[in-house]
Structures are given as C-alpha cells and as structure tokens.
Amino acid sequence: MSEQIRLAIMTGAGGVGKTTLAANLGYEVARKGYQVAIFDLDPQGSLNVACRLSKTPAPKATTAWIYSGFFDGTYTLTPVWEKHVKKLEIYPGGSALFKVMPNLVQAGGSRLLQEALTEHPLPHDLIIFDCPATLEQIPKTALAAATHLLVPLVPDPKAIDGTRVLLDWYMSSVSELNLSPPPPFLGFVINNLEDGAEHQRLAKEIRPRYEARGYRVFSAIKHYTAFTNAWSEGIPLRVHRSTHPALAPLEEIAKAVIQEIQGGTSGSKKSARR
C-alpha cells in the first residue's frame, strides 16, 4: 500500500546544491510514474529559475499563500518539463514569503503548512519541501509537516558545522513542536564533491562518522558543470545528458524515496540520533 511522503530538504548552510537536488530528485521520481509536487519554500525562488517559471509570481500563486491566514486550499501547482515527464508540478516560492514571516512566529504559525495539507490534502505520492538555507520559521513549518528529511552536505568546514547546527536545531524543534514521532532522516547526501584533496579527505571522514550514528549516507554526488549547464537550459540533468555519472547517485536516492512511498522502512530507522 502506498503512502504520501513529504520530504523536507534542509541544510544548515547555503550553497550546498539544495534546490538542484530537489528539482532533479523530483524529476527522477516522477519519471518512474509517481505523482510529485515540489513546494518552493525559499524566498529567493530559485526553483522558479530552474524550471523557467515566472521569477515574480503573484503572492497568491506562491507558497506564501499557505501562510497568509487566508489559505482556502488553492495550491497553484504548475506542471513542468511536460515534454519529458508527466507528473511533476511546482508550487512556486519567492519574495512574498518574506511578508508572511510575522504570521509564522504567532501561536500555531509553525503548524500552518501541516494544517493546510491535512485540511486540503493533495493526491501526490511525493511532496518535496525545498527549504531556505536557514534554520528559522519556514523550515520549522516544513519539519512539522514532513514525513522524512534529506540533508545535502558539502564536505567543507562551513557546511559540516552548519549540519551540526542543523542537528541541534532538529532536536530542539522536535521537542518544541512536540512531534511524536518526529520525521526521520531519509539520509545525508555528500553533495558538490570536488576533486581537491581537502574535499576528498573530509568526504571520507563524513561517511563513517554519520553511519556510526545510525544515519544513512547516500553515494556522493560530485560537482559537475553539467548541473550548471542543465540549470542554464532550464532542464533536468537527465534531459541534458542521459548518461551522466551523477544520475546513478540520484537514482539511489529516488529508489529510497520510492521504497518509502511503497511502505518501506529502510531509510527511517533513525530519527532523533545525533
């Protein structure tokens, strides 16, 4: 029996390839026949650029509408990459999210996304929350609404420290929101791995460190200019180059997501370990 997976992609630092991962993972799952929606919760609206949507959508047509206090169940979902896939939709983000921040710090603000999806459910197999690279109120709403978390991690000191902060934030937020059970980590992704000696050294250290704590660490995704080129063309990596080596680790993550949709538990055994 299938179940809806709500996957929050979170980081504790910027520049780790979060939106690129969200878009390409969404595409990989959709091409397997599953219905996918990506909610862009980032005020920068980077996903709009990746999918060649309007850079400045009307506030009511963005995810800010959910947090506005006037949400009526209208999700402005836009099909993307229809020439290549049939079941992938984007709910745009953008600067309108800045204007609803005051609503999120009020009582119940952290539950607005969860309540929207409960009161106005969507039929999708997978909903991806592309969170901003901060640990403030919007990621907290995603944490409350998510069934699983995925964390891209670049092997550099800034990103590693950001992930440590993210895990501390996760523990305190789970307690504050009284999430029982808390959404488990689907896994960590060593992302944008470069060939330099320091990146390689840190990447080798990261995997056993996280695996020793019971977390899954997916195969590393190297830094490739093909991601930038695909982004520039407004298409997913697989369409840009169908045999690109980065597709294998993306498929590995997509397989884990699909397993969860199908009721599997392999990626969810650890939820609150540090």
PDB file of C-alpha atoms in Angstrom:
ATOM      1  CA  MET A   1       0.000   0.000   0.000  1.00  0.00           C
ATOM      2  CA  SER A   2       1.440   3.365  -0.990  1.00  0.00           C
ATOM      3  CA  GLU A   3       1.559   6.401   1.247  1.00  0.00           C
ATOM      4  CA  GLN A   4       2.304  10.048   0.650  1.00  0.00           C
ATOM      5  CA  ILE A   5       5.870  11.028   1.500  1.00  0.00           C
ATOM      6  CA  ARG A   6       6.609  14.628   2.402  1.00  0.00           C
ATOM      7  CA  LEU A   7      10.336  15.078   2.090  1.00  0.00           C
ATOM      8  CA  ALA A   8      11.878  18.239   3.538  1.00  0.00           C
ATOM      9  CA  ILE A   9      15.277  19.022   2.034  1.00  0.00           C
ATOM     10  CA  MET A  10      17.111  21.036   4.659  1.00  0.00           C
ATOM     11  CA  THR A  11      20.586  22.410   5.219  1.00  0.00           C
ATOM     12  CA  GLY A  12      22.364  24.404   7.856  1.00  0.00           C
ATOM     13  CA  ALA A  13      24.385  26.340   5.292  1.00  0.00           C
ATOM     14  CA  GLY A  14      23.863  27.904   1.901  1.00  0.00           C
ATOM     15  CA  GLY A  15      25.406  26.916  -1.403  1.00  0.00           C
ATOM     16  CA  VAL A  16      25.131  23.151  -0.955  1.00  0.00           C
ATOM     17  CA  GLY A  17      23.029  22.482  -4.076  1.00  0.00           C
ATOM     18  CA  LYS A  18      19.737  22.019  -2.263  1.00  0.00           C
ATOM     19  CA  THR A  19      17.432  23.310  -4.984  1.00  0.00           C
ATOM     20  CA  THR A  20      19.310  21.489  -7.740  1.00  0.00           C
ATOM     21  CA  LEU A  21      18.942  18.283  -5.720  1.00  0.00           C
ATOM     22  CA  ALA A  22      15.228  18.929  -5.123  1.00  0.00           C
ATOM     23  CA  ALA A  23      14.487  19.523  -8.801  1.00  0.00           C
ATOM     24  CA  ASN A  24      16.468  16.565 -10.119  1.00  0.00           C
ATOM     25  CA  LEU A  25      15.241  14.178  -7.406  1.00  0.00           C
ATOM     26  CA  GLY A  26      11.657  15.222  -8.120  1.00  0.00           C
ATOM     27  CA  TYR A  27      12.227  14.539 -11.794  1.00  0.00           C
ATOM     28  CA  GLU A  28      13.775  11.118 -11.135  1.00  0.00           C
ATOM     29  CA  VAL A  29      10.818  10.001  -9.003  1.00  0.00           C
ATOM     30  CA  ALA A  30       8.246  11.428 -11.441  1.00  0.00           C
ATOM     31  CA  ARG A  31       9.813   9.633 -14.403  1.00  0.00           C
ATOM     32  CA  LYS A  32       9.130   6.386 -12.551  1.00  0.00           C
ATOM     33  CA  GLY A  33       5.416   7.168 -12.792  1.00  0.00           C
ATOM     34  CA  TYR A  34       4.846   8.714  -9.367  1.00  0.00           C
ATOM     35  CA  GLN A  35       2.995  11.987  -8.895  1.00  0.00           C
ATOM     36  CA  VAL A  36       5.355  14.609  -7.479  1.00  0.00           C
ATOM     37  CA  ALA A  37       4.933  18.191  -6.267  1.00  0.00           C
ATOM     38  CA  ILE A  38       7.821  20.405  -5.209  1.00  0.00           C
ATOM     39  CA  PHE A  39       6.918  23.205  -2.797  1.00  0.00           C
ATOM     40  CA  ASP A  40       9.457  26.005  -3.073  1.00  0.00           C
ATOM     41  CA  LEU A  41       9.628  27.441   0.447  1.00  0.00           C
ATOM     42  CA  ASP A  42      12.602  29.655  -0.359  1.00  0.00           C
ATOM     43  CA  PRO A  43      12.039  33.436  -0.597  1.00  0.00           C
ATOM     44  CA  GLN A  44      14.754  33.500  -3.240  1.00  0.00           C
ATOM     45  CA  GLY A  45      12.526  31.444  -5.521  1.00  0.00           C
ATOM     46  CA  SER A  46      15.469  29.640  -7.105  1.00  0.00           C
ATOM     47  CA  LEU A  47      13.271  26.768  -8.244  1.00  0.00           C
ATOM     48  CA  ASN A  48      11.340  29.180 -10.440  1.00  0.00           C
ATOM     49  CA  VAL A  49      14.550  29.856 -12.345  1.00  0.00           C
ATOM     50  CA  ALA A  50      15.483  26.177 -12.604  1.00  0.00           C
ATOM     51  CA  CYS A  51      12.099  25.350 -14.152  1.00  0.00           C
ATOM     52  CA  ARG A  52      11.766  28.518 -16.232  1.00  0.00           C
ATOM     53  CA  LEU A  53       8.749  29.780 -14.309  1.00  0.00           C
ATOM     54  CA  SER A  54       7.984  33.427 -13.594  1.00  0.00           C
ATOM     55  CA  LYS A  55      10.608  34.943 -11.314  1.00  0.00           C
ATOM     56  CA  THR A  56       7.998  37.168  -9.697  1.00  0.00           C
ATOM     57  CA  PRO A  57       4.729  35.235  -9.376  1.00  0.00           C
ATOM     58  CA  ALA A  58       1.742  36.893  -7.729  1.00  0.00           C
ATOM     59  CA  PRO A  59       1.838  36.341  -3.943  1.00  0.00           C
ATOM     60  CA  LYS A  60      -1.391  34.318  -4.051  1.00  0.00           C
ATOM     61  CA  ALA A  61       0.246  31.991  -6.589  1.00  0.00           C
ATOM     62  CA  THR A  62       3.158  31.175  -4.294  1.00  0.00           C
ATOM     63  CA  THR A  63       3.638  29.044  -1.211  1.00  0.00           C
ATOM     64  CA  ALA A  64       3.353  32.271   0.821  1.00  0.00           C
ATOM     65  CA  TRP A  65      -0.415  31.914   0.339  1.00  0.00           C
ATOM     66  CA  ILE A  66      -0.395  28.934   2.696  1.00  0.00           C
ATOM     67  CA  TYR A  67       0.989  31.125   5.469  1.00  0.00           C
ATOM     68  CA  SER A  68      -1.150  34.170   4.723  1.00  0.00           C
ATOM     69  CA  GLY A  69      -4.031  33.379   7.040  1.00  0.00           C
ATOM     70  CA  PHE A  70      -6.393  33.311   4.049  1.00  0.00           C
ATOM     71  CA  PHE A  71      -5.440  29.960   2.525  1.00  0.00           C
ATOM     72  CA  ASP A  72      -8.512  28.291   1.017  1.00  0.00           C
ATOM     73  CA  GLY A  73      -6.982  25.109  -0.356  1.00  0.00           C
ATOM     74  CA  THR A  74      -5.875  26.642  -3.629  1.00  0.00           C
ATOM     75  CA  TYR A  75      -2.456  25.222  -4.419  1.00  0.00           C
ATOM     76  CA  THR A  76      -1.137  26.907  -7.539  1.00  0.00           C
ATOM     77  CA  LEU A  77       0.672  23.901  -8.935  1.00  0.00           C
ATOM     78  CA  THR A  78       2.321  24.310 -12.323  1.00  0.00           C
ATOM     79  CA  PRO A  79       3.344  21.293 -14.432  1.00  0.00           C
ATOM     80  CA  VAL A  80       6.974  21.489 -15.510  1.00  0.00           C
ATOM     81  CA  TRP A  81       9.163  19.695 -18.015  1.00  0.00           C
ATOM     82  CA  GLU A  82       5.979  18.237 -19.552  1.00  0.00           C
ATOM     83  CA  LYS A  83       7.815  17.308 -22.716  1.00  0.00           C
ATOM     84  CA  HIS A  84       9.857  14.837 -20.704  1.00  0.00           C
ATOM     85  CA  VAL A  85       7.731  13.820 -17.708  1.00  0.00           C
ATOM     86  CA  LYS A  86       4.003  13.785 -16.972  1.00  0.00           C
ATOM     87  CA  LYS A  87       3.568  14.009 -13.221  1.00  0.00           C
ATOM     88  CA  LEU A  88       5.860  16.718 -11.879  1.00  0.00           C
ATOM     89  CA  GLU A  89       4.455  20.007 -10.597  1.00  0.00           C
ATOM     90  CA  ILE A  90       5.969  23.040  -8.898  1.00  0.00           C
ATOM     91  CA  TYR A  91       4.384  25.274  -6.268  1.00  0.00           C
ATOM     92  CA  PRO A  92       6.462  28.444  -6.677  1.00  0.00           C
ATOM     93  CA  GLY A  93       8.173  30.329  -3.895  1.00  0.00           C
ATOM     94  CA  GLY A  94       9.514  33.838  -3.979  1.00  0.00           C
ATOM     95  CA  SER A  95       9.866  37.087  -2.106  1.00  0.00           C
ATOM     96  CA  ALA A  96       6.226  37.047  -0.966  1.00  0.00           C
ATOM     97  CA  LEU A  97       7.404  34.595   1.694  1.00  0.00           C
ATOM     98  CA  PHE A  98       9.206  37.467   3.436  1.00  0.00           C
ATOM     99  CA  LYS A  99       5.888  39.217   4.021  1.00  0.00           C
ATOM    100  CA  VAL A 100       4.298  36.292   5.862  1.00  0.00           C
ATOM    101  CA  MET A 101       7.166  35.785   8.316  1.00  0.00           C
ATOM    102  CA  PRO A 102       5.313  37.629  11.127  1.00  0.00           C
ATOM    103  CA  ASN A 103       2.479  35.077  10.858  1.00  0.00           C
ATOM    104  CA  LEU A 104       4.883  32.220  11.488  1.00  0.00           C
ATOM    105  CA  VAL A 105       6.047  33.443  14.882  1.00  0.00           C
ATOM    106  CA  GLN A 106       2.498  33.700  16.180  1.00  0.00           C
ATOM    107  CA  ALA A 107       0.861  30.857  18.094  1.00  0.00           C
ATOM    108  CA  GLY A 108       0.216  27.972  15.726  1.00  0.00           C
ATOM    109  CA  GLY A 109       2.327  29.536  12.960  1.00  0.00           C
ATOM    110  CA  SER A 110       4.667  26.567  12.791  1.00  0.00           C
ATOM    111  CA  ARG A 111       1.719  24.291  12.045  1.00  0.00           C
ATOM    112  CA  LEU A 112       0.256  26.222   9.095  1.00  0.00           C
ATOM    113  CA  LEU A 113       1.813  24.032   6.382  1.00  0.00           C
ATOM    114  CA  GLN A 114       0.875  20.843   8.198  1.00  0.00           C
ATOM    115  CA  GLU A 115      -2.696  22.070   8.705  1.00  0.00           C
ATOM    116  CA  ALA A 116      -3.029  23.086   5.058  1.00  0.00           C
ATOM    117  CA  LEU A 117      -2.047  19.630   3.850  1.00  0.00           C
ATOM    118  CA  THR A 118      -4.313  17.971   6.394  1.00  0.00           C
ATOM    119  CA  GLU A 119      -7.375  20.101   5.697  1.00  0.00           C
ATOM    120  CA  HIS A 120      -6.761  20.276   1.947  1.00  0.00           C
ATOM    121  CA  PRO A 121      -4.886  17.069   1.064  1.00  0.00           C
ATOM    122  CA  LEU A 122      -3.112  16.581  -2.236  1.00  0.00           C
ATOM    123  CA  PRO A 123      -3.087  13.280  -4.141  1.00  0.00           C
ATOM    124  CA  HIS A 124       0.640  13.302  -4.833  1.00  0.00           C
ATOM    125  CA  ASP A 125       2.865  10.359  -3.906  1.00  0.00           C
ATOM    126  CA  LEU A 126       5.735  12.687  -3.052  1.00  0.00           C
ATOM    127  CA  ILE A 127       5.779  16.307  -1.908  1.00  0.00           C
ATOM    128  CA  ILE A 128       9.235  17.843  -1.635  1.00  0.00           C
ATOM    129  CA  PHE A 129       9.715  20.911   0.566  1.00  0.00           C
ATOM    130  CA  ASP A 130      12.663  22.878  -0.790  1.00  0.00           C
ATOM    131  CA  CYS A 131      13.541  24.844   2.349  1.00  0.00           C
ATOM    132  CA  PRO A 132      15.618  28.002   2.573  1.00  0.00           C
ATOM    133  CA  ALA A 133      19.181  27.670   3.834  1.00  0.00           C
ATOM    134  CA  THR A 134      18.275  28.992   7.263  1.00  0.00           C
ATOM    135  CA  LEU A 135      17.016  27.434  10.468  1.00  0.00           C
ATOM    136  CA  GLU A 136      14.217  29.840  11.175  1.00  0.00           C
ATOM    137  CA  GLN A 137      10.453  29.696  10.969  1.00  0.00           C
ATOM    138  CA  ILE A 138       9.841  28.383   7.445  1.00  0.00           C
ATOM    139  CA  PRO A 139      11.999  25.252   7.900  1.00  0.00           C
ATOM    140  CA  LYS A 140      10.200  24.705  11.189  1.00  0.00           C
ATOM    141  CA  THR A 141       6.860  24.581   9.355  1.00  0.00           C
ATOM    142  CA  ALA A 142       8.393  22.046   6.949  1.00  0.00           C
ATOM    143  CA  LEU A 143       9.659  19.977   9.867  1.00  0.00           C
ATOM    144  CA  ALA A 144       6.164  19.903  11.363  1.00  0.00           C
ATOM    145  CA  ALA A 145       4.608  18.829   8.053  1.00  0.00           C
ATOM    146  CA  ALA A 146       7.309  16.415   6.844  1.00  0.00           C
ATOM    147  CA  THR A 147       7.349  12.643   6.999  1.00  0.00           C
ATOM    148  CA  HIS A 148      11.078  12.457   6.167  1.00  0.00           C
ATOM    149  CA  LEU A 149      14.142  14.711   5.966  1.00  0.00           C
ATOM    150  CA  LEU A 150      17.007  14.746   3.473  1.00  0.00           C
ATOM    151  CA  VAL A 151      20.174  16.733   4.144  1.00  0.00           C
ATOM    152  CA  PRO A 152      22.692  17.644   1.416  1.00  0.00           C
ATOM    153  CA  LEU A 153      26.129  18.148   2.893  1.00  0.00           C
ATOM    154  CA  VAL A 154      29.148  19.663   1.154  1.00  0.00           C
ATOM    155  CA  PRO A 155      32.478  18.452   2.572  1.00  0.00           C
ATOM    156  CA  ASP A 156      33.838  21.768   3.716  1.00  0.00           C
ATOM    157  CA  PRO A 157      34.171  23.100   7.267  1.00  0.00           C
ATOM    158  CA  LYS A 158      31.374  25.667   6.913  1.00  0.00           C
ATOM    159  CA  ALA A 159      28.808  23.157   5.679  1.00  0.00           C
ATOM    160  CA  ILE A 160      29.889  20.495   8.171  1.00  0.00           C
ATOM    161  CA  ASP A 161      29.453  22.933  11.027  1.00  0.00           C
ATOM    162  CA  GLY A 162      26.119  24.005   9.543  1.00  0.00           C
ATOM    163  CA  THR A 163      24.964  20.394   9.630  1.00  0.00           C
ATOM    164  CA  ARG A 164      25.973  20.116  13.275  1.00  0.00           C
ATOM    165  CA  VAL A 165      23.853  23.193  13.983  1.00  0.00           C
ATOM    166  CA  LEU A 166      21.004  21.690  11.959  1.00  0.00           C
ATOM    167  CA  LEU A 167      21.023  18.542  14.093  1.00  0.00           C
ATOM    168  CA  ASP A 168      20.924  20.625  17.277  1.00  0.00           C
ATOM    169  CA  TRP A 169      18.068  22.666  15.797  1.00  0.00           C
ATOM    170  CA  TYR A 170      16.254  19.460  14.826  1.00  0.00           C
ATOM    171  CA  MET A 171      16.399  18.121  18.365  1.00  0.00           C
ATOM    172  CA  SER A 172      15.186  21.342  19.962  1.00  0.00           C
ATOM    173  CA  SER A 173      12.471  21.906  17.343  1.00  0.00           C
ATOM    174  CA  VAL A 174      11.133  18.361  17.647  1.00  0.00           C
ATOM    175  CA  SER A 175      10.774  18.963  21.370  1.00  0.00           C
ATOM    176  CA  GLU A 176       9.252  22.420  20.940  1.00  0.00           C
ATOM    177  CA  LEU A 177       6.708  21.181  18.388  1.00  0.00           C
ATOM    178  CA  ASN A 178       6.067  18.014  20.373  1.00  0.00           C
ATOM    179  CA  LEU A 179       6.457  15.880  17.254  1.00  0.00           C
ATOM    180  CA  SER A 180       5.748  12.272  18.102  1.00  0.00           C
ATOM    181  CA  PRO A 181       7.112  10.501  16.231  1.00  0.00           C
ATOM    182  CA  PRO A 182       9.488  13.048  14.712  1.00  0.00           C
ATOM    183  CA  PRO A 183      10.140  12.809  10.971  1.00  0.00           C
ATOM    184  CA  PRO A 184      13.131  10.523  10.440  1.00  0.00           C
ATOM    185  CA  PHE A 185      16.131  11.292   8.284  1.00  0.00           C
ATOM    186  CA  LEU A 186      15.929   9.542   4.949  1.00  0.00           C
ATOM    187  CA  GLY A 187      19.637  10.229   4.794  1.00  0.00           C
ATOM    188  CA  PHE A 188      22.502  12.581   4.125  1.00  0.00           C
ATOM    189  CA  VAL A 189      23.938  13.319   0.690  1.00  0.00           C
ATOM    190  CA  ILE A 190      27.556  14.354   0.248  1.00  0.00           C
ATOM    191  CA  ASN A 191      26.951  16.882  -2.476  1.00  0.00           C
ATOM    192  CA  ASN A 192      29.077  19.021  -4.780  1.00  0.00           C
ATOM    193  CA  LEU A 193      32.108  16.851  -4.030  1.00  0.00           C
ATOM    194  CA  GLU A 194      35.199  18.263  -5.725  1.00  0.00           C
ATOM    195  CA  ASP A 195      38.436  16.519  -6.685  1.00  0.00           C
ATOM    196  CA  GLY A 196      40.602  18.607  -4.350  1.00  0.00           C
ATOM    197  CA  ALA A 197      42.481  16.818  -1.591  1.00  0.00           C
ATOM    198  CA  GLU A 198      40.660  18.581   1.257  1.00  0.00           C
ATOM    199  CA  HIS A 199      37.189  17.777  -0.131  1.00  0.00           C
ATOM    200  CA  GLN A 200      38.192  14.154  -0.645  1.00  0.00           C
ATOM    201  CA  ARG A 201      39.633  13.878   2.870  1.00  0.00           C
ATOM    202  CA  LEU A 202      36.583  15.394   4.542  1.00  0.00           C
ATOM    203  CA  ALA A 203      34.199  13.281   2.452  1.00  0.00           C
ATOM    204  CA  LYS A 204      35.978  10.128   3.601  1.00  0.00           C
ATOM    205  CA  GLU A 205      35.636  11.239   7.211  1.00  0.00           C
ATOM    206  CA  ILE A 206      31.972  12.228   6.964  1.00  0.00           C
ATOM    207  CA  ARG A 207      30.530   8.897   5.867  1.00  0.00           C
ATOM    208  CA  PRO A 208      31.755   6.687   8.748  1.00  0.00           C
ATOM    209  CA  ARG A 209      31.046   9.476  11.234  1.00  0.00           C
ATOM    210  CA  TYR A 210      27.372   9.701  10.280  1.00  0.00           C
ATOM    211  CA  GLU A 211      26.928   5.995   9.652  1.00  0.00           C
ATOM    212  CA  ALA A 212      28.288   5.291  13.147  1.00  0.00           C
ATOM    213  CA  ARG A 213      25.397   7.373  14.478  1.00  0.00           C
ATOM    214  CA  GLY A 214      22.913   5.257  12.551  1.00  0.00           C
ATOM    215  CA  TYR A 215      22.283   7.616   9.642  1.00  0.00           C
ATOM    216  CA  ARG A 216      22.210   6.569   6.024  1.00  0.00           C
ATOM    217  CA  VAL A 217      24.727   8.342   3.795  1.00  0.00           C
ATOM    218  CA  PHE A 218      23.945   8.134   0.102  1.00  0.00           C
ATOM    219  CA  SER A 219      26.612   7.900  -2.560  1.00  0.00           C
ATOM    220  CA  ALA A 220      28.366  11.208  -3.096  1.00  0.00           C
ATOM    221  CA  ILE A 221      27.336  13.499  -5.921  1.00  0.00           C
ATOM    222  CA  LYS A 222      30.354  15.187  -7.446  1.00  0.00           C
ATOM    223  CA  HIS A 223      30.488  18.784  -8.544  1.00  0.00           C
ATOM    224  CA  TYR A 224      29.842  18.865 -12.268  1.00  0.00           C
ATOM    225  CA  THR A 225      29.460  21.798 -14.613  1.00  0.00           C
ATOM    226  CA  ALA A 226      26.707  19.747 -16.264  1.00  0.00           C
ATOM    227  CA  PHE A 227      24.407  20.716 -13.386  1.00  0.00           C
ATOM    228  CA  THR A 228      25.059  24.384 -14.119  1.00  0.00           C
ATOM    229  CA  ASN A 229      24.586  23.837 -17.833  1.00  0.00           C
ATOM    230  CA  ALA A 230      21.304  21.991 -17.296  1.00  0.00           C
ATOM    231  CA  TRP A 231      20.162  24.767 -14.950  1.00  0.00           C
ATOM    232  CA  SER A 232      21.022  27.350 -17.609  1.00  0.00           C
ATOM    233  CA  GLU A 233      18.966  25.444 -20.144  1.00  0.00           C
ATOM    234  CA  GLY A 234      16.037  25.081 -17.703  1.00  0.00           C
ATOM    235  CA  ILE A 235      16.008  21.291 -17.923  1.00  0.00           C
ATOM    236  CA  PRO A 236      16.841  18.396 -15.549  1.00  0.00           C
ATOM    237  CA  LEU A 237      20.249  16.767 -15.687  1.00  0.00           C
ATOM    238  CA  ARG A 238      18.894  13.571 -17.273  1.00  0.00           C
ATOM    239  CA  VAL A 239      17.499  15.521 -20.200  1.00  0.00           C
ATOM    240  CA  HIS A 240      20.717  17.482 -20.519  1.00  0.00           C
ATOM    241  CA  ARG A 241      22.735  14.266 -20.657  1.00  0.00           C
ATOM    242  CA  SER A 242      21.047  10.902 -20.239  1.00  0.00           C
ATOM    243  CA  THR A 243      24.247   9.020 -19.392  1.00  0.00           C
ATOM    244  CA  HIS A 244      25.751  11.479 -16.944  1.00  0.00           C
ATOM    245  CA  PRO A 245      27.516   9.758 -13.995  1.00  0.00           C
ATOM    246  CA  ALA A 246      25.676  11.920 -11.424  1.00  0.00           C
ATOM    247  CA  LEU A 247      22.439  10.189 -12.362  1.00  0.00           C
ATOM    248  CA  ALA A 248      23.444   6.996 -10.531  1.00  0.00           C
ATOM    249  CA  PRO A 249      23.524   8.578  -7.037  1.00  0.00           C
ATOM    250  CA  LEU A 250      20.320  10.484  -7.853  1.00  0.00           C
ATOM    251  CA  GLU A 251      18.681   7.180  -8.780  1.00  0.00           C
ATOM    252  CA  GLU A 252      19.873   5.698  -5.483  1.00  0.00           C
ATOM    253  CA  ILE A 253      18.070   8.434  -3.541  1.00  0.00           C
ATOM    254  CA  ALA A 254      14.991   8.174  -5.759  1.00  0.00           C
ATOM    255  CA  LYS A 255      14.889   4.418  -5.120  1.00  0.00           C
ATOM    256  CA  ALA A 256      14.947   5.042  -1.356  1.00  0.00           C
ATOM    257  CA  VAL A 257      12.097   7.567  -1.691  1.00  0.00           C
ATOM    258  CA  ILE A 258      10.021   5.160  -3.765  1.00  0.00           C
ATOM    259  CA  GLN A 259      10.624   2.434  -1.208  1.00  0.00           C
ATOM    260  CA  GLU A 260       9.167   4.722   1.454  1.00  0.00           C
ATOM    261  CA  ILE A 261       6.187   5.530  -0.783  1.00  0.00           C
ATOM    262  CA  GLN A 262       5.604   1.813  -1.073  1.00  0.00           C
ATOM    263  CA  GLY A 263       5.639   1.486   2.710  1.00  0.00           C
ATOM    264  CA  GLY A 264       9.290   0.558   3.240  1.00  0.00           C
ATOM    265  CA  THR A 265      11.226   1.495   6.327  1.00  0.00           C
ATOM    266  CA  SER A 266      14.839   1.021   5.336  1.00  0.00           C
ATOM    267  CA  GLY A 267      15.641   4.687   5.412  1.00  0.00           C
ATOM    268  CA  SER A 268      13.710   5.635   8.501  1.00  0.00           C
ATOM    269  CA  LYS A 269      15.235   3.599  11.268  1.00  0.00           C
ATOM    270  CA  LYS A 270      16.885   6.588  12.947  1.00  0.00           C
ATOM    271  CA  SER A 271      15.043   9.760  13.693  1.00  0.00           C
ATOM    272  CA  ALA A 272      16.486  11.682  16.570  1.00  0.00           C
ATOM    273  CA  ARG A 273      20.020  10.498  16.957  1.00  0.00           C
ATOM    274  CA  ARG A 274      22.912  12.906  16.853  1.00  0.00           C
TER     275      ARG A 274
END
